[in-house]
Amino acid sequence: MDASPAARPSDAPLVRRLRGESVDAPPSVWFMRQAGRSLPEYRAVREGTSMLESCLMPALASEITLQPVRRHGVDAGIFFSDIVVPAKLAGLEVEIVPGRGPVFASPIRTRADIDALPPLGDATEEALAPIREAVGLTVAELGATPLIGFCGAPFTVASYMVEGGPSRDHLRTRALMREDPEAWDRLASWVAELSGRFLRAQVLAGASAVQLFDSWVGSLSAEVYTRHVQRHSAAVLSAVSDLDVPRIHFGVGASHLLREMHAAGATTMGVDHRMPLDEAIRILGGDVPVQGNIDPAVLFTGEDARYAEARAVLAAGASAPEHVVNLGHGVPPETDPAVLTDLVAFLHAQSA
Amino acid sequence: MDASPAARPSDAPLVRRLRGESVDAPPSVWFMRQAGRSLPEYRAVREGTSMLESCLMPALASEITLQPVRRHGVDAGIFFSDIVVPAKLAGLEVEIVPGRGPVFASPIRTRADIDALPPLGDATEEALAPIREAVGLTVAELGATPLIGFCGAPFTVASYMVEGGPSRDHLRTRALMREDPEAWDRLASWVAELSGRFLRAQVLAGASAVQLFDSWVGSLSAEVYTRHVQRHSAAVLSAVSDLDVPRIHFGVGASHLLREMHAAGATTMGVDHRMPLDEAIRILGGDVPVQGNIDPAVLFTGEDARYAEARAVLAAGASAPEHVVNLGHGVPPETDPAVLTDLVAFLHAQSA
């Protein structure tokens, strides 16, 4: 079922832009969390199936990935998954509790907990079979439209494991790094190796680019990030660095970490709506392609405010080597899908 | 019951440092959210009384404000209140739902909702009587220890009013500013006037400094902040600018807004744990006193990691005109109070 890497549409304008190549084509756009709750066809196919089950059913995960590409005409699919899918595949007991988020049955807080994490290796590769199959199905269906592989970053994933579920300030996780850096390193290394395998499987099965998504990294200072987190994110990205795919890295509320996150081995930086793209481009030294950063708030305004924001983002992105349009955060579940479809059409009607 | 402004201990080292005056004394320290759930004596006196009720019972609010000063020996009290207390006093129906946060019975989302907000004036001043009384009682009891007045900033307060309760991304509020800036302005102006009266009442009753606390402002870009929010925060701060008290301003995850928030009329900037103090001091131009920013995560480590962080914060703060020690965020409810007491003693044993 695996697509050979050669089958990847690596010449699509979106992929070329992620690589920083200049392209004479209308703006390229996809939306973080475009696959999911905002779409009625998603809610329909998910009915009766839990979130994590649906991530592990290849035909279903593929269908969900394809839905927003069909509906909105976005320039890439993003592989439908969840940041805790790798942990589930490795054998940890975790579920996504509706209205709450990922919850681990046994939080990982002590050295003994960390020592008891399942070993990674051949069994992991076998467990990744449904991922490879889902990606293969999706890529075959997408044709010339590229698929972006998806993975949660080690700090965010580990913080769910340590806290046991969503938390506002990730205090236990951040205390662990300071109190027992060696134990933290072992935990984060485990997550990073697992995540690297998860991401590599997606690329080998046909993904044309990857995005490493760090929801909570913005809660760290640059010093703490550099000392305790950066090398683990770098390990994930390096797992696909020989495969010639652009590596997008995105953190929420992490404008103070742009340089450090890029230095973890990203080729392309996702920027959230808090920082203007031109400022991000400048901070990154002017030679890094960027992705972003339409404020999701304009999905809830009229056309005028929305188009004004889209135009401003295109203008601010023009100083980058290249720019792929996205939101500054994931699609909110309550978004009217017609607004997204219209926004894609608006963007495609602009000159690059 | 009102203390005359002359009764304010404006020569306390903490107050002088907030003003940027050099003081030969051990480091000054207080903790955001020091009064509250981390203290067993707080849980005891609150039993059977709702959060907002307790804020409006002068003897109780005063007792709660005093508890951490007695227990920890911190160098200031912070007036026990909640960001929605002014709205409650103005007549809006709001309560703090345990485990969730402030919830407004009728969200304010339309022009009609905004037009229907209660008028502010003499009735507001009368409604503030329990606040003045609580501050007066507290100041009388505190003696030479200064009291810091507390107020939520307009963006945060208005976002609770618009969303109806806590929200992750404040999308409706941020959409309102873009879609109907004039309506937003009227709403935020109402909140700012109310907040200014609330803060001024505290100072006139004896508070020696004020802190304007903006929980959610970090979700805004500097451009959006400057265009839609800054002048409303400025209106609150200007309500006490003739009273010769230091005006501390603090936002969570708002290191990208430090300069803009300072320009709203703060004399002293609170810095959260995401940005090193020396960097914040540099961004602010080197002449602004700062407050902060021990990472609350070290409240959950052993002494070594905690003291190392405290020493690092003292060292990084040394480049400011002056520095008042605080946490980089409020005291987490699950904090062991003995850890805070010990941290105060540790800080007081250091040289300034």
PDB file of C-alpha atoms in Angstrom, chain A residues 15-186:
ATOM      1  CA  VAL A  15       5.621  22.291  -1.578  1.00  0.00           C
ATOM      2  CA  ARG A  16       8.009  24.394  -3.625  1.00  0.00           C
ATOM      3  CA  ARG A  17       7.059  27.435  -1.569  1.00  0.00           C
ATOM      4  CA  LEU A  18       7.577  25.541   1.680  1.00  0.00           C
ATOM      5  CA  ARG A  19      11.067  24.848   0.346  1.00  0.00           C
ATOM      6  CA  GLY A  20      11.577  28.530  -0.360  1.00  0.00           C
ATOM      7  CA  GLU A  21      11.450  28.224  -4.153  1.00  0.00           C
ATOM      8  CA  SER A  22       9.890  31.086  -6.009  1.00  0.00           C
ATOM      9  CA  VAL A  23       6.735  30.060  -7.879  1.00  0.00           C
ATOM     10  CA  ASP A  24       4.625  31.917 -10.395  1.00  0.00           C
ATOM     11  CA  ALA A  25       1.208  30.815  -9.179  1.00  0.00           C
ATOM     12  CA  PRO A  26      -1.630  32.115  -7.037  1.00  0.00           C
ATOM     13  CA  PRO A  27      -1.042  32.004  -3.276  1.00  0.00           C
ATOM     14  CA  SER A  28      -0.935  28.511  -1.759  1.00  0.00           C
ATOM     15  CA  VAL A  29      -3.134  27.850   1.252  1.00  0.00           C
ATOM     16  CA  TRP A  30      -4.100  25.162   3.719  1.00  0.00           C
ATOM     17  CA  PHE A  31      -5.575  25.421   7.204  1.00  0.00           C
ATOM     18  CA  MET A  32      -4.384  23.812  10.392  1.00  0.00           C
ATOM     19  CA  ARG A  33      -7.191  21.577  11.686  1.00  0.00           C
ATOM     20  CA  GLN A  34      -9.005  21.871   8.342  1.00  0.00           C
ATOM     21  CA  ALA A  35     -10.020  18.220   8.747  1.00  0.00           C
ATOM     22  CA  GLY A  36     -12.347  17.871  11.658  1.00  0.00           C
ATOM     23  CA  ARG A  37     -15.215  19.221  13.626  1.00  0.00           C
ATOM     24  CA  SER A  38     -16.058  22.254  11.524  1.00  0.00           C
ATOM     25  CA  LEU A  39     -17.245  19.947   8.704  1.00  0.00           C
ATOM     26  CA  PRO A  40     -20.676  18.286   8.818  1.00  0.00           C
ATOM     27  CA  GLU A  41     -19.372  15.441   6.640  1.00  0.00           C
ATOM     28  CA  TYR A  42     -16.697  14.856   9.300  1.00  0.00           C
ATOM     29  CA  ARG A  43     -19.248  14.730  12.095  1.00  0.00           C
ATOM     30  CA  ALA A  44     -21.276  12.301   9.961  1.00  0.00           C
ATOM     31  CA  VAL A  45     -18.473   9.808   9.292  1.00  0.00           C
ATOM     32  CA  ARG A  46     -17.197  10.045  12.885  1.00  0.00           C
ATOM     33  CA  GLU A  47     -20.568   9.178  14.378  1.00  0.00           C
ATOM     34  CA  GLY A  48     -20.231   6.229  16.743  1.00  0.00           C
ATOM     35  CA  THR A  49     -16.438   6.077  16.393  1.00  0.00           C
ATOM     36  CA  SER A  50     -14.112   7.547  18.998  1.00  0.00           C
ATOM     37  CA  MET A  51     -11.500  10.070  17.961  1.00  0.00           C
ATOM     38  CA  LEU A  52      -8.539   7.734  18.439  1.00  0.00           C
ATOM     39  CA  GLU A  53     -10.306   4.782  16.814  1.00  0.00           C
ATOM     40  CA  SER A  54     -10.985   6.920  13.779  1.00  0.00           C
ATOM     41  CA  CYS A  55      -7.303   7.894  13.559  1.00  0.00           C
ATOM     42  CA  LEU A  56      -6.409   4.210  13.391  1.00  0.00           C
ATOM     43  CA  MET A  57      -8.973   3.124  10.781  1.00  0.00           C
ATOM     44  CA  PRO A  58      -7.107   3.739   7.510  1.00  0.00           C
ATOM     45  CA  ALA A  59     -10.099   4.237   5.225  1.00  0.00           C
ATOM     46  CA  LEU A  60     -11.778   6.557   7.705  1.00  0.00           C
ATOM     47  CA  ALA A  61      -8.664   8.590   8.517  1.00  0.00           C
ATOM     48  CA  SER A  62      -8.027   8.938   4.803  1.00  0.00           C
ATOM     49  CA  GLU A  63     -11.601  10.019   4.083  1.00  0.00           C
ATOM     50  CA  ILE A  64     -11.443  12.629   6.852  1.00  0.00           C
ATOM     51  CA  THR A  65      -8.136  13.931   5.497  1.00  0.00           C
ATOM     52  CA  LEU A  66      -9.635  14.253   2.017  1.00  0.00           C
ATOM     53  CA  GLN A  67     -12.889  15.974   3.030  1.00  0.00           C
ATOM     54  CA  PRO A  68     -11.564  19.541   3.377  1.00  0.00           C
ATOM     55  CA  VAL A  69      -9.476  19.213   0.197  1.00  0.00           C
ATOM     56  CA  ARG A  70     -12.597  18.308  -1.746  1.00  0.00           C
ATOM     57  CA  ARG A  71     -14.786  20.906  -0.103  1.00  0.00           C
ATOM     58  CA  HIS A  72     -12.508  23.926   0.135  1.00  0.00           C
ATOM     59  CA  GLY A  73     -10.037  23.352  -2.683  1.00  0.00           C
ATOM     60  CA  VAL A  74      -7.085  23.914  -0.341  1.00  0.00           C
ATOM     61  CA  ASP A  75      -3.643  23.260  -1.804  1.00  0.00           C
ATOM     62  CA  ALA A  76      -2.676  20.453   0.585  1.00  0.00           C
ATOM     63  CA  GLY A  77      -4.170  17.830   2.801  1.00  0.00           C
ATOM     64  CA  ILE A  78      -3.025  17.579   6.403  1.00  0.00           C
ATOM     65  CA  PHE A  79      -2.948  14.030   7.668  1.00  0.00           C
ATOM     66  CA  PHE A  80      -5.820  13.506  10.106  1.00  0.00           C
ATOM     67  CA  SER A  81      -4.372  12.408  13.405  1.00  0.00           C
ATOM     68  CA  ASP A  82      -3.907  13.489  16.984  1.00  0.00           C
ATOM     69  CA  ILE A  83      -0.790  14.286  18.937  1.00  0.00           C
ATOM     70  CA  VAL A  84      -1.337  11.263  21.211  1.00  0.00           C
ATOM     71  CA  VAL A  85      -1.779   8.714  18.397  1.00  0.00           C
ATOM     72  CA  PRO A  86       1.889   7.614  18.538  1.00  0.00           C
ATOM     73  CA  ALA A  87       1.615   7.035  22.304  1.00  0.00           C
ATOM     74  CA  LYS A  88      -1.499   4.947  21.740  1.00  0.00           C
ATOM     75  CA  LEU A  89       0.279   2.930  19.042  1.00  0.00           C
ATOM     76  CA  ALA A  90       3.196   2.354  21.408  1.00  0.00           C
ATOM     77  CA  GLY A  91       0.793   0.753  23.853  1.00  0.00           C
ATOM     78  CA  LEU A  92      -0.038   3.505  26.348  1.00  0.00           C
ATOM     79  CA  GLU A  93      -3.585   3.715  27.586  1.00  0.00           C
ATOM     80  CA  VAL A  94      -4.913   7.062  26.404  1.00  0.00           C
ATOM     81  CA  GLU A  95      -8.182   8.400  25.115  1.00  0.00           C
ATOM     82  CA  ILE A  96      -9.570  11.690  23.917  1.00  0.00           C
ATOM     83  CA  VAL A  97     -12.334  12.699  26.285  1.00  0.00           C
ATOM     84  CA  PRO A  98     -14.851  14.871  24.403  1.00  0.00           C
ATOM     85  CA  GLY A  99     -14.867  18.418  25.758  1.00  0.00           C
ATOM     86  CA  ARG A 100     -11.695  17.784  27.702  1.00  0.00           C
ATOM     87  CA  GLY A 101      -8.928  16.415  25.503  1.00  0.00           C
ATOM     88  CA  PRO A 102      -6.328  13.640  25.728  1.00  0.00           C
ATOM     89  CA  VAL A 103      -6.321  11.787  29.037  1.00  0.00           C
ATOM     90  CA  PHE A 104      -3.716   9.180  29.975  1.00  0.00           C
ATOM     91  CA  ALA A 105      -4.898   6.387  32.306  1.00  0.00           C
ATOM     92  CA  SER A 106      -1.537   6.383  34.110  1.00  0.00           C
ATOM     93  CA  PRO A 107       0.359   9.668  34.203  1.00  0.00           C
ATOM     94  CA  ILE A 108       4.140   9.312  33.776  1.00  0.00           C
ATOM     95  CA  ARG A 109       5.662  11.185  36.687  1.00  0.00           C
ATOM     96  CA  THR A 110       8.393   9.158  38.308  1.00  0.00           C
ATOM     97  CA  ARG A 111      11.638   7.583  37.169  1.00  0.00           C
ATOM     98  CA  ALA A 112       9.919   4.217  37.588  1.00  0.00           C
ATOM     99  CA  ASP A 113       7.081   5.337  35.299  1.00  0.00           C
ATOM    100  CA  ILE A 114       9.611   6.428  32.702  1.00  0.00           C
ATOM    101  CA  ASP A 115      11.608   3.198  32.984  1.00  0.00           C
ATOM    102  CA  ALA A 116       8.403   1.253  32.439  1.00  0.00           C
ATOM    103  CA  LEU A 117       7.599   2.919  29.095  1.00  0.00           C
ATOM    104  CA  PRO A 118       7.272   0.299  26.365  1.00  0.00           C
ATOM    105  CA  PRO A 119      10.419  -0.284  24.290  1.00  0.00           C
ATOM    106  CA  LEU A 120      10.357   1.079  20.752  1.00  0.00           C
ATOM    107  CA  GLY A 121      11.509  -0.883  17.721  1.00  0.00           C
ATOM    108  CA  ASP A 122      10.091  -3.476  15.371  1.00  0.00           C
ATOM    109  CA  ALA A 123       6.845  -3.617  17.300  1.00  0.00           C
ATOM    110  CA  THR A 124       6.446   0.111  16.842  1.00  0.00           C
ATOM    111  CA  GLU A 125       6.999  -0.198  13.118  1.00  0.00           C
ATOM    112  CA  GLU A 126       4.342  -2.902  12.960  1.00  0.00           C
ATOM    113  CA  ALA A 127       1.957  -0.790  14.982  1.00  0.00           C
ATOM    114  CA  LEU A 128       2.410   2.019  12.454  1.00  0.00           C
ATOM    115  CA  ALA A 129       0.849  -0.104   9.688  1.00  0.00           C
ATOM    116  CA  PRO A 130      -2.552   1.664   9.822  1.00  0.00           C
ATOM    117  CA  ILE A 131      -0.784   5.020   9.521  1.00  0.00           C
ATOM    118  CA  ARG A 132       1.142   3.923   6.458  1.00  0.00           C
ATOM    119  CA  GLU A 133      -2.011   2.481   4.967  1.00  0.00           C
ATOM    120  CA  ALA A 134      -4.056   5.636   5.630  1.00  0.00           C
ATOM    121  CA  VAL A 135      -1.351   7.833   4.101  1.00  0.00           C
ATOM    122  CA  GLY A 136      -1.049   5.551   1.086  1.00  0.00           C
ATOM    123  CA  LEU A 137      -4.799   5.635   0.452  1.00  0.00           C
ATOM    124  CA  THR A 138      -4.842   9.384   0.844  1.00  0.00           C
ATOM    125  CA  VAL A 139      -1.911  10.105  -1.419  1.00  0.00           C
ATOM    126  CA  ALA A 140      -3.363   7.879  -4.128  1.00  0.00           C
ATOM    127  CA  GLU A 141      -6.612   9.797  -3.952  1.00  0.00           C
ATOM    128  CA  LEU A 142      -5.029  13.266  -3.717  1.00  0.00           C
ATOM    129  CA  GLY A 143      -3.146  12.915  -6.992  1.00  0.00           C
ATOM    130  CA  ALA A 144      -1.256  16.146  -7.650  1.00  0.00           C
ATOM    131  CA  THR A 145      -2.288  17.699  -4.339  1.00  0.00           C
ATOM    132  CA  PRO A 146       0.380  17.169  -1.686  1.00  0.00           C
ATOM    133  CA  LEU A 147      -0.241  15.637   1.718  1.00  0.00           C
ATOM    134  CA  ILE A 148       1.422  17.150   4.793  1.00  0.00           C
ATOM    135  CA  GLY A 149       2.373  14.710   7.522  1.00  0.00           C
ATOM    136  CA  PHE A 150       1.457  15.636  11.082  1.00  0.00           C
ATOM    137  CA  CYS A 151       3.075  15.075  14.449  1.00  0.00           C
ATOM    138  CA  GLY A 152       2.858  16.615  17.915  1.00  0.00           C
ATOM    139  CA  ALA A 153       6.142  17.889  19.330  1.00  0.00           C
ATOM    140  CA  PRO A 154       7.815  16.178  22.298  1.00  0.00           C
ATOM    141  CA  PHE A 155       7.184  18.915  24.879  1.00  0.00           C
ATOM    142  CA  THR A 156       3.462  18.985  24.198  1.00  0.00           C
ATOM    143  CA  VAL A 157       3.073  15.211  24.015  1.00  0.00           C
ATOM    144  CA  ALA A 158       5.206  14.646  27.120  1.00  0.00           C
ATOM    145  CA  SER A 159       3.270  17.296  29.006  1.00  0.00           C
ATOM    146  CA  TYR A 160       0.037  15.386  28.421  1.00  0.00           C
ATOM    147  CA  MET A 161       1.773  12.224  29.620  1.00  0.00           C
ATOM    148  CA  VAL A 162       3.153  13.865  32.779  1.00  0.00           C
ATOM    149  CA  GLU A 163       0.056  15.871  33.693  1.00  0.00           C
ATOM    150  CA  GLY A 164      -2.232  12.979  32.735  1.00  0.00           C
ATOM    151  CA  GLY A 165      -4.386  15.314  30.663  1.00  0.00           C
ATOM    152  CA  PRO A 166      -4.809  18.909  29.578  1.00  0.00           C
ATOM    153  CA  SER A 167      -3.424  21.462  32.030  1.00  0.00           C
ATOM    154  CA  ARG A 168      -3.202  25.197  31.918  1.00  0.00           C
ATOM    155  CA  ASP A 169       0.391  25.675  32.920  1.00  0.00           C
ATOM    156  CA  HIS A 170       2.056  22.258  32.593  1.00  0.00           C
ATOM    157  CA  LEU A 171       3.560  22.796  36.024  1.00  0.00           C
ATOM    158  CA  ARG A 172       4.396  19.171  36.749  1.00  0.00           C
ATOM    159  CA  THR A 173       6.160  18.838  33.411  1.00  0.00           C
ATOM    160  CA  ARG A 174       8.092  22.043  33.834  1.00  0.00           C
ATOM    161  CA  ALA A 175       8.958  21.094  37.409  1.00  0.00           C
ATOM    162  CA  LEU A 176      10.226  17.702  36.219  1.00  0.00           C
ATOM    163  CA  MET A 177      12.706  19.290  33.791  1.00  0.00           C
ATOM    164  CA  ARG A 178      14.135  21.468  36.509  1.00  0.00           C
ATOM    165  CA  GLU A 179      14.067  18.889  39.280  1.00  0.00           C
ATOM    166  CA  ASP A 180      15.309  15.855  37.410  1.00  0.00           C
ATOM    167  CA  PRO A 181      16.634  16.861  33.991  1.00  0.00           C
ATOM    168  CA  GLU A 182      17.960  13.381  33.361  1.00  0.00           C
ATOM    169  CA  ALA A 183      14.582  11.714  33.907  1.00  0.00           C
ATOM    170  CA  TRP A 184      12.945  14.365  31.726  1.00  0.00           C
ATOM    171  CA  ASP A 185      15.510  13.688  29.025  1.00  0.00           C
ATOM    172  CA  ARG A 186      14.736  10.002  29.033  1.00  0.00           C
TER     173      ARG A 186
END
